[in-house]
Short mmCIF file of C-alpha atoms in Angstrom, two decimals:
data_model
loop_
_atom_site.label_atom_id
_atom_site.label_comp_id
_atom_site.label_asym_id
_atom_site.label_seq_id
_atom_site.Cartn_x
_atom_site.Cartn_y
_atom_site.Cartn_z
CA MET A 32 111.36 81.97 79.15
CA LYS A 33 107.60 81.57 79.17
CA MET A 34 105.31 83.32 81.57
CA LYS A 35 103.81 79.96 82.49
CA SER A 36 106.94 79.35 84.60
CA GLN A 37 106.04 82.32 86.81
CA ARG A 38 103.28 82.92 89.29
CA LEU A 39 101.27 85.81 87.93
CA ASP A 40 101.32 87.87 91.13
CA TRP A 41 100.57 90.98 89.10
CA ILE A 42 97.06 89.62 88.56
CA ASP A 43 96.41 89.92 92.31
CA GLY A 44 97.78 93.46 92.32
CA LEU A 45 95.53 94.32 89.39
CA ARG A 46 92.53 92.90 91.26
CA LEU A 47 93.33 95.17 94.19
CA LEU A 48 93.51 98.27 91.98
CA ALA A 49 90.32 97.30 90.14
CA SER A 50 88.49 96.89 93.47
CA PHE A 51 89.76 100.28 94.59
CA PHE A 52 88.63 101.95 91.36
CA ILE A 53 85.19 100.33 91.59
CA PHE A 54 84.92 101.68 95.13
CA ALA A 55 85.96 105.12 93.84
CA ASP A 56 83.38 104.90 91.04
CA HIS A 57 80.58 104.11 93.48
CA TYR A 58 81.75 106.81 95.88
CA PHE A 59 81.58 109.47 93.15
CA LEU A 60 78.32 108.06 91.81
CA TYR A 61 76.83 108.11 95.31
CA PHE A 62 78.06 111.48 96.59
CA LEU A 63 78.62 113.35 93.31
CA PRO A 64 76.16 111.88 90.79
CA GLY A 65 76.83 114.61 88.22
CA SER A 66 80.24 113.00 87.63
CA TYR A 67 78.39 109.98 86.22
CA TYR A 68 75.08 111.25 84.84
CA GLY A 69 76.31 114.61 83.61
CA ARG A 70 73.77 117.40 83.19
CA ARG A 71 70.87 114.98 83.61
CA VAL A 72 71.12 115.72 87.33
CA ALA A 73 71.92 118.76 89.43
CA GLY A 74 75.63 119.21 90.01
CA THR A 75 78.71 121.35 89.68
CA GLU A 76 80.67 122.25 86.56
CA PHE A 77 83.52 120.15 87.95
CA ALA A 78 81.24 117.10 88.07
CA TYR A 79 79.91 117.74 84.57
CA ALA A 80 83.44 118.03 83.16
CA LEU A 81 84.47 114.85 84.94
CA SER A 82 81.52 112.91 83.51
CA GLN A 83 83.16 112.71 80.07
CA SER A 84 86.82 113.36 80.78
CA PRO A 85 89.42 110.70 79.91
CA VAL A 86 90.68 111.19 83.47
CA SER A 87 87.44 109.64 84.70
CA VAL A 88 88.69 106.19 83.67
CA TRP A 89 89.70 105.78 87.31
CA ILE A 90 86.06 106.09 88.36
CA ASN A 91 84.47 104.26 85.45
CA GLY A 92 83.13 101.18 87.17
CA ASN A 93 81.83 99.46 84.03
CA PHE A 94 85.32 99.47 82.53
CA TRP A 95 86.86 97.97 85.67
CA VAL A 96 84.15 95.31 85.81
CA CYS A 97 85.24 94.33 82.28
CA VAL A 98 88.83 94.12 83.55
CA PHE A 99 87.66 91.97 86.47
CA CYS A 100 85.83 89.60 84.11
CA ILE A 101 88.78 89.28 81.74
CA VAL A 102 90.99 88.49 84.74
CA SER A 103 88.46 85.87 85.85
CA GLY A 104 88.52 84.24 82.43
CA LEU A 105 92.32 84.36 82.37
CA VAL A 106 92.64 82.72 85.80
CA ALA A 107 90.10 80.01 84.94
CA SER A 108 91.87 79.20 81.67
CA LEU A 109 95.31 79.07 83.28
CA LYS A 110 93.85 76.52 85.69
CA VAL A 111 93.24 74.29 82.66
CA PHE A 112 96.47 75.04 80.78
CA ARG A 113 98.68 74.42 83.80
CA ASN A 114 96.94 71.29 85.09
CA GLN A 115 95.88 69.37 81.98
CA ASN A 116 99.09 67.30 81.80
CA LYS A 117 99.54 66.75 85.53
CA PRO A 118 98.64 63.38 87.11
CA HIS A 119 95.64 64.81 88.93
CA GLY A 120 95.08 67.68 86.56
CA LEU A 121 91.53 66.78 85.63
CA GLN A 122 90.67 66.57 89.32
CA ALA A 123 92.06 70.07 89.90
CA ILE A 124 90.07 71.44 86.97
CA GLY A 125 86.90 69.70 88.18
CA ASP A 126 87.45 71.04 91.70
CA ALA A 127 87.80 74.56 90.31
CA ALA A 128 84.47 74.22 88.50
CA VAL A 129 82.67 72.80 91.54
CA ASN A 130 84.22 75.27 93.96
CA ARG A 131 83.39 78.35 91.94
CA TYR A 132 79.76 78.46 93.03
CA LEU A 133 80.60 78.22 96.72
CA ARG A 134 83.55 80.63 96.51
CA LEU A 135 81.18 83.29 95.21
CA VAL A 136 77.99 82.47 97.08
CA LEU A 137 79.27 81.93 100.63
CA PRO A 138 80.89 85.39 100.97
CA CYS A 139 77.81 86.95 99.33
CA PHE A 140 75.68 85.11 101.88
CA GLY A 141 77.79 86.49 104.72
CA MET A 142 77.51 89.99 103.32
CA SER A 143 73.73 89.60 102.89
CA ILE A 144 73.35 88.53 106.51
CA LEU A 145 75.23 91.65 107.57
CA VAL A 146 73.04 93.91 105.41
CA TYR A 147 69.90 92.11 106.58
CA ALA A 148 70.81 92.79 110.21
CA MET A 149 71.74 96.41 109.52
CA LEU A 150 68.47 97.04 107.70
CA ARG A 151 66.52 95.54 110.58
CA LEU A 152 68.44 97.77 113.01
CA ASP A 153 67.90 100.84 110.80
CA LEU A 154 71.63 101.42 110.39
CA MET A 155 71.44 102.18 106.66
CA LYS A 156 71.32 105.96 106.24
CA ASN A 157 71.28 106.34 102.46
CA HIS A 158 67.67 107.56 102.38
CA VAL A 159 68.39 110.01 105.19
CA PHE A 160 71.33 111.31 103.15
CA THR A 161 69.14 111.90 100.08
CA CYS A 162 66.92 114.18 102.17
CA TYR A 163 69.87 116.57 102.39
CA TYR A 164 71.58 116.02 99.04
CA PRO A 165 69.90 114.62 95.89
CA SER A 166 71.55 111.38 94.85
CA GLU A 167 69.69 109.27 92.32
CA TRP A 168 71.84 106.23 93.01
CA ALA A 169 71.64 106.45 96.80
CA ASP A 170 67.88 106.78 96.52
CA ILE A 171 67.39 103.45 94.71
CA LEU A 172 69.54 101.32 97.03
CA TYR A 173 67.56 98.71 98.95
CA TYR A 174 64.34 99.73 97.22
CA GLN A 175 63.76 96.00 96.64
CA TYR A 176 64.10 95.21 100.31
CA ASP A 177 60.96 93.82 101.91
CA PRO A 178 60.75 94.54 105.66
CA LYS A 179 58.90 91.22 105.97
CA SER A 180 61.90 89.29 104.69
CA ASN A 181 62.86 86.31 106.81
CA VAL A 182 65.67 83.79 107.01
CA LEU A 183 64.13 81.67 104.25
CA THR A 184 63.98 84.55 101.77
CA LEU A 185 67.55 85.48 102.77
CA LEU A 186 68.70 81.95 101.91
CA LEU A 187 66.83 81.95 98.59
CA ASP A 188 68.25 85.35 97.68
CA SER A 189 71.83 84.39 98.58
CA PHE A 190 72.02 80.87 97.14
CA ILE A 191 69.60 81.08 94.20
CA ARG A 192 68.76 84.61 93.08
CA VAL A 193 72.22 86.15 93.49
CA PRO A 194 74.24 83.52 91.55
CA PHE A 195 71.61 82.85 88.90
CA SER A 196 69.97 86.23 88.31
CA GLY A 197 72.21 88.77 90.05
CA SER A 198 69.71 89.93 92.68
CA GLU A 199 70.60 93.41 93.95
CA LYS A 200 68.36 93.21 97.00
CA TYR A 201 71.20 93.36 99.55
CA SER A 202 73.87 95.01 97.41
CA ILE A 203 73.74 96.59 93.99
CA ALA A 204 77.24 95.22 93.36
CA LEU A 205 75.87 91.66 93.19
CA TRP A 206 74.67 92.09 89.59
CA THR A 207 78.07 90.79 88.45
CA ILE A 208 77.96 87.47 90.34
CA PRO A 209 76.20 85.42 87.59
CA PHE A 210 78.81 86.64 85.10
CA LEU A 211 81.65 85.70 87.45
CA LEU A 212 80.07 82.27 87.93
CA PHE A 213 79.02 81.22 84.44
CA GLY A 214 81.75 83.19 82.68
CA TYR A 215 84.37 81.37 84.74
CA LEU A 216 82.85 78.00 83.84
CA PHE A 217 82.65 79.08 80.20
CA SER A 218 86.36 79.94 80.22
CA LEU A 219 87.18 76.52 81.69
CA LEU A 220 85.37 74.95 78.75
CA LEU A 221 86.99 77.25 76.18
CA ALA A 222 90.44 76.49 77.56
CA GLN A 223 89.75 72.76 77.40
CA MET A 224 89.03 73.25 73.70
CA SER A 225 92.66 74.31 73.23
CA VAL A 226 94.07 70.88 74.02
CA GLY A 227 95.91 69.65 70.93
CA LYS A 228 95.03 72.79 68.97
CA SER A 229 97.29 75.26 67.18
CA PRO A 230 97.25 79.02 67.87
CA ARG A 231 94.47 79.20 65.29
CA ILE A 232 92.16 78.34 68.19
CA LEU A 233 92.38 82.05 68.99
CA LEU A 234 90.09 82.61 66.01
CA VAL A 235 87.44 80.54 67.78
CA TYR A 236 87.81 82.65 70.91
CA GLY A 237 87.46 85.76 68.78
CA LEU A 238 84.31 84.36 67.19
CA PHE A 239 82.76 83.73 70.60
CA ALA A 240 83.68 87.21 71.83
CA PHE A 241 82.27 88.89 68.71
CA GLY A 242 79.10 86.80 68.79
CA LEU A 243 78.41 87.63 72.44
CA LEU A 244 79.14 91.31 71.87
CA PHE A 245 76.94 91.53 68.79
CA THR A 246 74.00 89.83 70.50
CA GLY A 247 73.94 92.17 73.51
CA ARG A 248 75.87 89.97 75.94
CA GLU A 249 78.81 92.30 76.25
CA ILE A 250 80.00 91.30 79.73
CA GLU A 251 80.09 87.61 78.75
CA ALA A 252 82.34 88.59 75.84
CA CYS A 253 85.08 89.38 78.38
CA PHE A 254 85.61 85.70 79.16
CA PRO A 255 86.73 84.45 75.72
CA ILE A 256 89.12 87.41 75.72
CA GLY A 257 90.43 86.26 79.11
CA THR A 258 90.95 82.76 77.72
CA ALA A 259 92.84 84.18 74.74
CA MET A 260 95.04 86.17 77.14
CA ALA A 261 95.74 83.02 79.15
CA TYR A 262 96.69 81.15 75.99
CA HIS A 263 99.09 83.96 75.09
CA CYS A 264 100.64 83.99 78.59
CA ASN A 265 101.00 80.23 78.78
CA TYR A 266 102.22 79.26 75.33
CA ARG A 267 104.01 82.30 73.94
CA LYS A 268 107.56 83.21 74.83
CA GLU A 269 107.67 86.23 77.10
CA ALA A 270 108.64 89.41 75.28
CA THR A 271 111.50 91.18 77.03
CA GLY A 272 113.45 94.35 76.45
CA ARG A 273 112.65 98.03 76.29
CA SER A 274 110.81 97.82 73.00
CA ALA A 275 108.35 95.27 74.39
CA SER A 276 107.77 97.33 77.53
CA LEU A 277 107.32 100.49 75.47
CA PHE A 278 104.82 98.70 73.25
CA GLY A 279 103.00 97.48 76.34
CA ALA A 280 102.93 100.97 77.84
CA VAL A 281 101.35 102.34 74.67
CA LEU A 282 98.69 99.62 74.79
CA ILE A 283 98.00 100.38 78.47
CA LEU A 284 97.54 104.10 77.78
CA LEU A 285 95.32 103.36 74.80
CA GLY A 286 93.27 100.92 76.87
CA LEU A 287 92.83 103.49 79.64
CA PHE A 288 91.75 106.10 77.09
CA PHE A 289 89.03 103.81 75.71
CA GLY A 290 88.13 102.86 79.28
CA GLY A 291 87.35 106.49 80.03
CA TYR A 292 84.52 106.60 77.49
CA PRO A 293 81.47 107.81 79.48
CA THR A 294 78.84 105.25 80.43
CA GLU A 295 75.79 107.50 80.91
CA VAL A 296 76.71 110.66 78.99
CA ILE A 297 76.64 111.32 75.25
CA PRO A 298 80.13 112.81 74.83
CA THR A 299 80.77 116.20 73.25
CA ASN A 300 84.56 116.18 73.58
CA VAL A 301 87.16 113.94 71.93
CA TYR A 302 85.01 110.89 72.71
CA ALA A 303 82.32 112.27 70.40
CA TYR A 304 84.34 110.87 67.48
CA LEU A 305 83.89 107.38 68.95
CA ASN A 306 80.13 107.67 69.33
CA PHE A 307 78.00 105.75 66.85
CA ALA A 308 74.41 106.40 67.82
CA GLY A 309 71.82 103.94 66.56
CA SER A 310 74.08 100.91 66.72
CA ARG A 311 72.78 97.75 68.39
CA ILE A 312 76.00 97.69 70.43
CA PRO A 313 76.18 100.40 73.14
CA PRO A 314 79.27 102.50 72.32
CA PHE A 315 80.50 102.51 75.91
CA MET A 316 80.41 98.69 76.07
CA LEU A 317 82.38 98.32 72.86
CA TRP A 318 85.08 100.77 73.94
CA HIS A 319 85.24 99.45 77.49
CA LEU A 320 85.60 95.91 76.21
CA LEU A 321 88.31 96.94 73.75
CA GLY A 322 90.00 99.11 76.36
CA SER A 323 90.09 96.34 78.98
CA ALA A 324 91.54 93.92 76.41
CA LEU A 325 94.24 96.41 75.41
CA LEU A 326 95.02 97.12 79.05
CA MET A 327 95.48 93.42 79.80
CA LEU A 328 97.59 92.85 76.69
CA GLY A 329 99.68 95.89 77.56
CA LEU A 330 100.33 94.47 81.02
CA VAL A 331 101.49 91.20 79.47
CA TYR A 332 104.14 93.14 77.51
CA CYS A 333 105.05 95.92 79.96
CA ARG A 334 107.34 94.32 82.49
CA PRO A 335 107.88 97.39 84.76
CA VAL A 336 104.14 97.79 85.35
CA ARG A 337 103.78 94.05 85.95
CA HIS A 338 106.62 94.24 88.43
CA PHE A 339 104.88 97.07 90.29
CA LEU A 340 101.55 95.22 90.41
CA GLY A 341 103.35 92.09 91.55
CA LEU A 342 104.96 93.75 94.57
CA HIS A 343 104.42 91.53 97.59
CA VAL A 344 102.28 93.99 99.52
CA LEU A 345 99.97 94.66 96.56
CA ALA A 346 99.75 91.01 95.53
CA GLU A 347 98.94 89.84 99.07
CA MET A 348 96.35 92.55 99.61
CA GLY A 349 94.79 91.76 96.25
CA LYS A 350 94.68 88.04 96.99
CA LYS A 351 93.06 88.50 100.40
CA LEU A 352 91.08 91.74 100.15
CA SER A 353 89.93 92.42 96.58
CA PHE A 354 86.67 90.43 96.69
CA SER A 355 85.97 91.54 100.26
CA MET A 356 86.43 95.17 99.23
CA TYR A 357 84.01 94.63 96.38
CA LEU A 358 81.35 93.26 98.72
CA VAL A 359 81.86 95.54 101.73
CA HIS A 360 82.24 99.02 100.19
CA ILE A 361 78.51 99.46 99.44
CA ILE A 362 77.72 98.75 103.10
CA LEU A 363 80.14 101.46 104.23
CA LEU A 364 78.80 104.02 101.76
CA THR A 365 75.19 103.48 102.80
CA SER A 366 75.81 103.41 106.53
CA VAL A 367 78.86 105.03 108.11
CA SER A 368 79.77 107.40 105.26
CA SER A 369 76.17 108.52 104.82
CA ALA A 370 75.80 109.11 108.57
CA PHE A 371 79.02 111.18 108.62
CA ALA A 372 77.86 113.20 105.61
CA VAL A 373 74.49 113.95 107.22
CA ALA A 374 76.16 115.00 110.50
CA LEU A 375 78.58 117.35 108.72
CA ILE A 376 75.84 118.84 106.52
CA ARG A 377 73.81 119.57 109.63
CA ARG A 378 76.82 121.38 111.07
CA GLY A 379 76.86 123.65 108.03
CA MET A 380 80.05 122.39 106.38
CA GLU A 381 80.35 123.10 102.65
CA TYR A 382 79.35 120.02 100.65
CA MET A 383 82.43 119.68 98.42
CA THR A 384 84.61 119.87 101.52
CA ILE A 385 82.59 116.99 102.96
CA PHE A 386 82.94 115.12 99.67
CA TRP A 387 86.73 115.32 99.57
CA LEU A 388 87.07 114.70 103.31
CA LEU A 389 84.91 111.57 103.33
CA PHE A 390 86.78 109.83 100.51
CA PRO A 391 90.01 109.07 102.44
CA VAL A 392 87.99 108.46 105.62
CA THR A 393 85.83 105.85 103.89
CA LEU A 394 88.87 104.23 102.30
CA ALA A 395 90.61 104.13 105.67
CA LEU A 396 87.58 102.29 107.07
CA LEU A 397 87.23 100.03 104.03
CA LEU A 398 90.63 98.36 104.33
CA PRO A 399 90.28 97.07 107.92
CA ALA A 400 86.60 96.24 107.32
CA SER A 401 87.61 94.17 104.27
CA TRP A 402 90.35 92.45 106.26
CA LEU A 403 87.86 91.60 109.01
CA PHE A 404 85.32 90.33 106.47
CA ASN A 405 88.00 88.17 104.87
CA ARG A 406 89.01 86.68 108.23
CA CYS A 407 85.49 86.10 109.50
CA ILE A 408 83.63 85.17 106.30
CA VAL A 409 85.86 84.43 103.29
CA GLU A 410 88.49 82.27 105.00
CA PRO A 411 85.97 80.15 106.95
CA SER A 412 84.07 79.63 103.71
CA GLY A 413 87.25 78.04 102.35
CA TRP A 414 87.00 75.40 105.07
CA MET A 415 83.39 74.73 104.11
CA ILE A 416 84.41 74.38 100.46
CA ALA A 417 87.11 71.86 101.42
CA ALA A 418 84.53 69.90 103.42
CA ALA A 419 82.15 69.95 100.46
CA ASN A 420 84.91 68.59 98.21
CA ARG A 421 85.59 65.73 100.61
CA TYR A 422 81.89 64.94 100.69
CA LEU A 423 81.59 64.93 96.89
CA GLN A 424 84.58 62.64 96.49
CA ASN A 425 82.51 59.96 98.25
CA GLY A 426 85.53 58.05 99.47
CA ARG A 427 87.09 57.64 96.04
CA HIS A 428 90.89 57.63 95.84
CA PHE A 429 93.42 58.00 93.10
CA PRO A 430 95.31 54.84 92.07
CA ASP A 431 98.56 55.99 93.66
CA GLU A 432 96.75 56.68 96.91
CA LEU A 433 95.29 53.15 96.88
CA GLU A 434 98.76 51.72 96.31
CA LYS A 435 100.08 53.78 99.20
CA GLU A 436 97.33 52.45 101.47
CA LYS A 437 98.15 48.85 100.51
CA THR A 438 101.81 49.26 101.50
CA GLN A 439 101.00 50.73 104.93
#
């Protein structure tokens, strides 16, 4: 049995977990910067130890962005592999390419409108928070915001600067959008190259990944890896049995270990053996890229973990909430969470107590906020995308549709 006969629900579950871990990374980076920057900033010994601990893989946002990008490349490539021989397969692939821009930009536009309004109403409290607790990351948020911004600049930022240059004016998380746009399109093209090719096409994908990595375009290198993963899932027989799952579990653990390599700290622990100072490739990018690839390959082989990620509740939440969580969590951190932190600090509560208390509170707010954002912004944008597709078709019909019209 090939995995192409199954819906890969575990991908949606993985998206949900990746979104959660990116939220956790930004929460720690925002409220406990020593866990990210190490001794470069003031902090506790706990934070300094966490900054280079393998356990910190769960709050290593760069690693989970790599996972996100590999997943994006995998999904784009499966769109090609599973539609290329269908009657309207080329149309489905073309629609995916055209829709990608709007699927990314419209929710980002909705989020930018929300941030724009909150900034105008002075609801962002990140700079107030930094008056009570030094946070390098919180201090730089919205530093690009111009109080004189108007609707025109909002439109230019949302529809031009965000998708083409990754403008961080309204959210620092938007730096990934150009990668998710052009990387997705790149994976569509790479997958199309596989038509009529033997598995040796994987060497071409490897060449692209190595070339992008070696020339400083590490995030883009995730997408050929995603295409290679899709090829493996679609054309290779699924490995079953305990030995395959055990092999996959080992790959997952190894991938998570590499994913824990610190982003901003020169390691002095076990990761010091993986450091190669002076290289043109940042060590953390190499290990995060390798780790995310191993994690994905391990999931392909480890059926129990795939089964867990594919549970209905996780898959549905991932399908509907993962992108919304990615867009909304920065807003919560800079507004409600910051305001709560300031209020509790003023009451004299010990800071680490506030830190651990706010994490579940913020998460509890994030889930319904993401659901509301999905219902009010993401789902309506789907209707707009459908309307745009009808407009672009310009009244053209497929031959079988014309025949059907003639017989009516």
